[in-house]
mmCIF file of C-alpha atoms and ligand atoms in Angstrom:
data_model
loop_
_atom_site.group_PDB
_atom_site.id
_atom_site.type_symbol
_atom_site.label_atom_id
_atom_site.label_comp_id
_atom_site.label_asym_id
_atom_site.label_seq_id
_atom_site.Cartn_x
_atom_site.Cartn_y
_atom_site.Cartn_z
ATOM 1 C CA MET A 1 164.445 -19.599 -60.652
ATOM 2 C CA LYS A 2 164.248 -20.550 -56.993
ATOM 3 C CA ASN A 3 167.709 -20.603 -55.446
ATOM 4 C CA VAL A 4 167.981 -21.729 -51.868
ATOM 5 C CA VAL A 5 170.901 -21.703 -49.513
ATOM 6 C CA LEU A 6 170.439 -24.459 -46.860
ATOM 7 C CA PHE A 7 172.373 -23.395 -43.926
ATOM 8 C CA GLY A 8 173.465 -24.624 -40.495
ATOM 9 C CA PRO A 9 176.310 -25.952 -38.522
ATOM 10 C CA PRO A 10 177.967 -29.327 -39.274
ATOM 11 C CA GLY A 11 175.531 -32.165 -38.263
ATOM 12 C CA ALA A 12 172.482 -29.803 -38.559
ATOM 13 C CA GLY A 13 170.890 -32.170 -41.169
ATOM 14 C CA LYS A 14 171.354 -30.055 -44.344
ATOM 15 C CA GLY A 15 172.440 -33.041 -46.460
ATOM 16 C CA THR A 16 169.459 -35.166 -45.215
ATOM 17 C CA GLN A 17 167.086 -32.443 -45.879
ATOM 18 C CA ALA A 18 168.504 -31.319 -49.130
ATOM 19 C CA GLU A 19 167.851 -34.786 -50.625
ATOM 20 C CA VAL A 20 164.107 -34.326 -49.775
ATOM 21 C CA ILE A 21 163.715 -30.763 -50.721
ATOM 22 C CA LYS A 22 165.513 -31.115 -54.118
ATOM 23 C CA LEU A 23 162.955 -33.636 -55.196
ATOM 24 C CA LYS A 24 159.929 -31.749 -53.840
ATOM 25 C CA TYR A 25 160.906 -28.500 -55.797
ATOM 26 C CA ASP A 26 162.883 -29.937 -58.618
ATOM 27 C CA LEU A 27 166.117 -28.135 -57.634
ATOM 28 C CA PHE A 28 169.566 -29.005 -58.490
ATOM 29 C CA HIS A 29 171.566 -29.993 -55.286
ATOM 30 C CA ILE A 30 175.120 -28.693 -54.895
ATOM 31 C CA SER A 31 176.969 -29.989 -51.758
ATOM 32 C CA THR A 32 180.463 -28.639 -51.831
ATOM 33 C CA GLY A 33 181.482 -31.264 -49.332
ATOM 34 C CA ASP A 34 180.160 -34.085 -51.544
ATOM 35 C CA VAL A 35 182.146 -32.570 -54.510
ATOM 36 C CA PHE A 36 185.382 -32.511 -52.446
ATOM 37 C CA ARG A 37 184.809 -36.029 -51.120
ATOM 38 C CA ASN A 38 184.194 -37.306 -54.788
ATOM 39 C CA ASN A 39 187.462 -35.579 -55.885
ATOM 40 C CA ILE A 40 189.282 -37.174 -52.908
ATOM 41 C CA LYS A 41 187.890 -40.616 -53.961
ATOM 42 C CA ASN A 42 188.980 -40.077 -57.650
ATOM 43 C CA ASN A 43 192.431 -38.815 -56.631
ATOM 44 C CA THR A 44 192.058 -35.606 -58.544
ATOM 45 C CA ASP A 45 194.331 -32.445 -57.973
ATOM 46 C CA LEU A 46 191.366 -30.751 -56.262
ATOM 47 C CA GLY A 47 190.856 -33.697 -54.076
ATOM 48 C CA LEU A 48 194.500 -33.703 -52.930
ATOM 49 C CA LEU A 49 194.254 -30.020 -52.328
ATOM 50 C CA ALA A 50 191.073 -30.260 -50.255
ATOM 51 C CA LYS A 51 191.946 -33.410 -48.342
ATOM 52 C CA GLY A 52 194.411 -31.900 -45.906
ATOM 53 C CA TYR A 53 192.041 -29.099 -44.810
ATOM 54 C CA MET A 54 189.037 -31.370 -44.637
ATOM 55 C CA ASN A 55 190.784 -34.067 -42.437
ATOM 56 C CA LYS A 56 191.633 -31.365 -39.844
ATOM 57 C CA GLY A 57 188.191 -29.997 -39.875
ATOM 58 C CA GLU A 58 189.194 -26.660 -41.397
ATOM 59 C CA LEU A 59 187.622 -24.901 -44.180
ATOM 60 C CA VAL A 60 189.134 -25.356 -47.736
ATOM 61 C CA PRO A 61 190.554 -21.876 -48.857
ATOM 62 C CA ASP A 62 188.059 -19.568 -50.646
ATOM 63 C CA GLU A 63 189.741 -19.495 -53.997
ATOM 64 C CA ILE A 64 189.755 -23.238 -54.312
ATOM 65 C CA THR A 65 186.115 -23.595 -53.216
ATOM 66 C CA ILE A 66 184.828 -20.610 -55.245
ATOM 67 C CA ASN A 67 186.418 -21.794 -58.513
ATOM 68 C CA MET A 68 184.911 -25.182 -58.049
ATOM 69 C CA LEU A 69 181.394 -23.970 -57.153
ATOM 70 C CA SER A 70 181.392 -21.422 -59.969
ATOM 71 C CA GLU A 71 182.157 -24.227 -62.468
ATOM 72 C CA VAL A 72 179.320 -26.408 -61.244
ATOM 73 C CA VAL A 73 176.778 -23.510 -61.403
ATOM 74 C CA GLU A 74 177.707 -22.287 -64.721
ATOM 75 C CA LYS A 75 177.604 -25.871 -66.265
ATOM 76 C CA ASN A 76 174.053 -26.254 -64.759
ATOM 77 C CA ILE A 77 172.612 -22.725 -65.121
ATOM 78 C CA HIS A 78 169.575 -23.932 -67.060
ATOM 79 C CA VAL A 79 168.153 -25.924 -64.304
ATOM 80 C CA ASN A 80 164.838 -24.925 -62.381
ATOM 81 C CA GLY A 81 166.823 -23.648 -59.492
ATOM 82 C CA PHE A 82 169.571 -24.557 -57.048
ATOM 83 C CA ILE A 83 169.783 -25.814 -53.563
ATOM 84 C CA PHE A 84 173.291 -24.913 -51.999
ATOM 85 C CA ASP A 85 174.239 -27.198 -49.271
ATOM 86 C CA GLY A 86 177.433 -26.327 -47.352
ATOM 87 C CA PHE A 87 177.980 -23.127 -49.401
ATOM 88 C CA PRO A 88 178.549 -20.275 -48.798
ATOM 89 C CA ARG A 89 180.618 -20.654 -45.753
ATOM 90 C CA THR A 90 182.347 -17.298 -45.713
ATOM 91 C CA GLU A 91 181.423 -13.745 -46.419
ATOM 92 C CA SER A 92 183.508 -13.866 -49.535
ATOM 93 C CA GLN A 93 181.825 -16.913 -50.830
ATOM 94 C CA ALA A 94 178.394 -15.234 -50.256
ATOM 95 C CA ILE A 95 179.496 -12.215 -52.174
ATOM 96 C CA THR A 96 180.880 -14.224 -54.820
ATOM 97 C CA LEU A 97 177.654 -16.255 -55.113
ATOM 98 C CA ASP A 98 175.561 -13.168 -55.461
ATOM 99 C CA LYS A 99 177.727 -11.850 -58.349
ATOM 100 C CA LEU A 100 177.832 -15.216 -60.147
ATOM 101 C CA LEU A 101 173.916 -15.594 -60.054
ATOM 102 C CA GLY A 102 173.667 -11.914 -60.998
ATOM 103 C CA LYS A 103 175.495 -12.651 -64.190
ATOM 104 C CA PHE A 104 172.639 -14.958 -65.109
ATOM 105 C CA ASN A 105 169.961 -12.448 -63.890
ATOM 106 C CA THR A 106 168.945 -14.559 -60.936
ATOM 107 C CA SER A 107 169.612 -14.340 -57.139
ATOM 108 C CA ILE A 108 169.370 -16.103 -53.914
ATOM 109 C CA SER A 109 165.558 -16.525 -53.007
ATOM 110 C CA GLY A 110 166.339 -17.236 -49.325
ATOM 111 C CA MET A 111 168.638 -18.868 -46.808
ATOM 112 C CA ILE A 112 166.833 -21.618 -44.687
ATOM 113 C CA ALA A 113 168.968 -22.137 -41.617
ATOM 114 C CA LEU A 114 168.559 -25.315 -39.464
ATOM 115 C CA GLU A 115 169.055 -24.371 -35.846
ATOM 116 C CA VAL A 116 170.554 -27.044 -33.486
ATOM 117 C CA ASN A 117 172.566 -26.697 -30.304
ATOM 118 C CA ASP A 118 176.099 -27.829 -30.102
ATOM 119 C CA GLU A 119 175.934 -30.770 -27.766
ATOM 120 C CA ILE A 120 173.309 -32.413 -30.164
ATOM 121 C CA LEU A 121 175.550 -31.611 -32.993
ATOM 122 C CA ILE A 122 178.639 -33.327 -31.692
ATOM 123 C CA ASN A 123 176.545 -36.410 -30.652
ATOM 124 C CA ARG A 124 174.976 -36.630 -34.082
ATOM 125 C CA LEU A 125 178.295 -36.385 -35.833
ATOM 126 C CA LEU A 126 180.044 -39.080 -33.700
ATOM 127 C CA GLU A 127 177.062 -41.271 -34.324
ATOM 128 C CA ARG A 128 177.271 -40.563 -38.089
ATOM 129 C CA GLY A 129 181.028 -41.169 -38.092
ATOM 130 C CA LYS A 130 180.609 -44.855 -36.933
ATOM 131 C CA GLY A 131 178.844 -45.696 -40.431
ATOM 132 C CA SER A 132 179.826 -42.961 -42.729
ATOM 133 C CA GLY A 133 183.569 -43.707 -42.854
ATOM 134 C CA ARG A 134 184.065 -39.903 -42.991
ATOM 135 C CA ALA A 135 187.444 -39.073 -41.397
ATOM 136 C CA ASP A 136 186.116 -35.668 -40.206
ATOM 137 C CA ASP A 137 183.257 -37.325 -38.181
ATOM 138 C CA SER A 138 185.339 -39.884 -36.290
ATOM 139 C CA ASN A 139 187.022 -37.753 -33.726
ATOM 140 C CA ARG A 140 185.686 -35.273 -31.183
ATOM 141 C CA GLU A 141 188.575 -32.844 -31.628
ATOM 142 C CA ILE A 142 188.134 -32.585 -35.286
ATOM 143 C CA ILE A 143 184.345 -32.148 -34.929
ATOM 144 C CA GLU A 144 184.958 -29.313 -32.388
ATOM 145 C CA ASN A 145 187.285 -27.790 -34.928
ATOM 146 C CA ARG A 146 184.600 -27.848 -37.648
ATOM 147 C CA ILE A 147 182.014 -26.265 -35.155
ATOM 148 C CA ASN A 148 184.563 -23.657 -34.339
ATOM 149 C CA GLU A 149 185.181 -22.781 -37.941
ATOM 150 C CA TYR A 150 181.359 -22.467 -38.330
ATOM 151 C CA TYR A 151 181.214 -19.892 -35.498
ATOM 152 C CA THR A 152 184.298 -17.976 -36.510
ATOM 153 C CA LYS A 153 183.772 -17.846 -40.138
ATOM 154 C CA THR A 154 180.285 -18.959 -41.304
ATOM 155 C CA ALA A 155 177.735 -17.956 -38.693
ATOM 156 C CA ILE A 156 178.176 -14.209 -39.696
ATOM 157 C CA LEU A 157 176.244 -15.059 -42.847
ATOM 158 C CA LYS A 158 173.062 -15.154 -40.761
ATOM 159 C CA THR A 159 173.504 -11.240 -40.686
ATOM 160 C CA TYR A 160 174.503 -11.102 -44.288
ATOM 161 C CA TYR A 161 171.139 -12.701 -45.377
ATOM 162 C CA GLN A 162 169.006 -10.916 -42.709
ATOM 163 C CA ARG A 163 170.170 -7.670 -44.163
ATOM 164 C CA LYS A 164 168.684 -8.889 -47.494
ATOM 165 C CA ASN A 165 165.544 -9.767 -45.715
ATOM 166 C CA CYS A 166 165.766 -13.471 -46.708
ATOM 167 C CA TYR A 167 166.897 -15.282 -43.693
ATOM 168 C CA TYR A 168 164.529 -18.016 -42.360
ATOM 169 C CA GLY A 169 165.548 -19.891 -39.177
ATOM 170 C CA VAL A 170 164.072 -23.346 -38.724
ATOM 171 C CA ASP A 171 164.127 -25.561 -35.562
ATOM 172 C CA GLY A 172 166.518 -28.448 -36.627
ATOM 173 C CA VAL A 173 165.577 -30.643 -33.820
ATOM 174 C CA GLY A 174 162.883 -33.286 -34.199
ATOM 175 C CA SER A 175 162.180 -36.102 -36.721
ATOM 176 C CA ILE A 176 163.268 -35.863 -40.457
ATOM 177 C CA GLU A 177 159.559 -35.341 -41.444
ATOM 178 C CA GLU A 178 158.897 -32.754 -38.772
ATOM 179 C CA ILE A 179 162.025 -30.809 -40.018
ATOM 180 C CA THR A 180 161.058 -31.234 -43.746
ATOM 181 C CA SER A 181 157.620 -29.720 -42.969
ATOM 182 C CA ARG A 182 159.217 -26.618 -41.222
ATOM 183 C CA ILE A 183 161.398 -26.120 -44.145
ATOM 184 C CA VAL A 184 158.385 -26.429 -46.567
ATOM 185 C CA ASP A 185 156.741 -23.868 -44.515
ATOM 186 C CA ALA A 186 159.745 -21.538 -44.892
ATOM 187 C CA MET A 187 159.857 -22.340 -48.672
ATOM 188 C CA SER A 188 156.354 -21.031 -49.098
ATOM 189 C CA LYS A 189 157.556 -17.637 -47.926
ATOM 190 C CA LEU A 190 160.398 -17.354 -50.466
HETATM 191 P P1 AMP B 1 180.393 -30.868 -45.347
HETATM 192 O O1 AMP B 1 180.061 -32.033 -46.106
HETATM 193 O O2 AMP B 1 179.343 -29.669 -45.837
HETATM 194 O O3 AMP B 1 180.229 -30.986 -43.834
HETATM 195 O O4 AMP B 1 181.782 -30.355 -45.528
HETATM 196 C C1 AMP B 1 182.938 -31.126 -45.198
HETATM 197 C C2 AMP B 1 184.229 -30.351 -45.355
HETATM 198 O O5 AMP B 1 184.301 -29.932 -46.633
HETATM 199 C C3 AMP B 1 184.219 -29.029 -44.447
HETATM 200 O O6 AMP B 1 184.555 -29.211 -43.143
HETATM 201 C C4 AMP B 1 185.278 -28.242 -45.254
HETATM 202 O O7 AMP B 1 186.570 -28.837 -45.001
HETATM 203 C C5 AMP B 1 184.920 -28.661 -46.695
HETATM 204 N N1 AMP B 1 184.082 -27.563 -47.267
HETATM 205 C C6 AMP B 1 182.787 -28.005 -47.672
HETATM 206 N N2 AMP B 1 182.227 -26.848 -48.222
HETATM 207 C C7 AMP B 1 183.051 -25.886 -48.050
HETATM 208 C C8 AMP B 1 182.909 -24.521 -48.267
HETATM 209 N N3 AMP B 1 181.854 -23.901 -48.839
HETATM 210 N N4 AMP B 1 184.089 -23.629 -47.917
HETATM 211 C C9 AMP B 1 185.134 -24.276 -47.459
HETATM 212 N N5 AMP B 1 185.308 -25.624 -47.156
HETATM 213 C C10 AMP B 1 184.226 -26.482 -47.478
#
């Protein structure tokens, strides 16, 4: 199984690239943000729980996120491999993911991180907010809060995967095709 974590701050282009990469490598794409948004749309209990955090630009608590993610992985464990988009976002999530995959005798093959500077991120997200209808993309303060959550809780995962010798940084600025080709290059090393 090839299991990839597609990593990077909000607005780095994880969702866009995951759509391309999943087809190229026949991977099952899990976007925790998309799962939460679908639950919100369908008014589920999970959606109600997640909505308050998401609309403020805060991370949904680990316990809620981990339970949801574990269920999706266990249900789909017979796929060719997973591409995780937006998960893990805390060290505790990363540790849980390792244990969860370990139960099925598999592991993370690598973390591919899209590197983009903050000013570009904010502008990309404000631009996306005009068309996406996403409440958390529509306002500069919420966007800054999301980026702040990334630096305080998520960015440390770079070290977590570097220690496992499976961190691959990729320049996330350029055309979609250029960035895809850098990711493909990194995938060849996993
Ligand atoms: P995304 O679509 O990945 O930008 O995620 C949108 C929002 O969903 C985030 O700002 C968080 O509120 C929530 N979220 C998504 N994934 C996670 C996660 N792994 N841990 C906690 N919160 C998450």
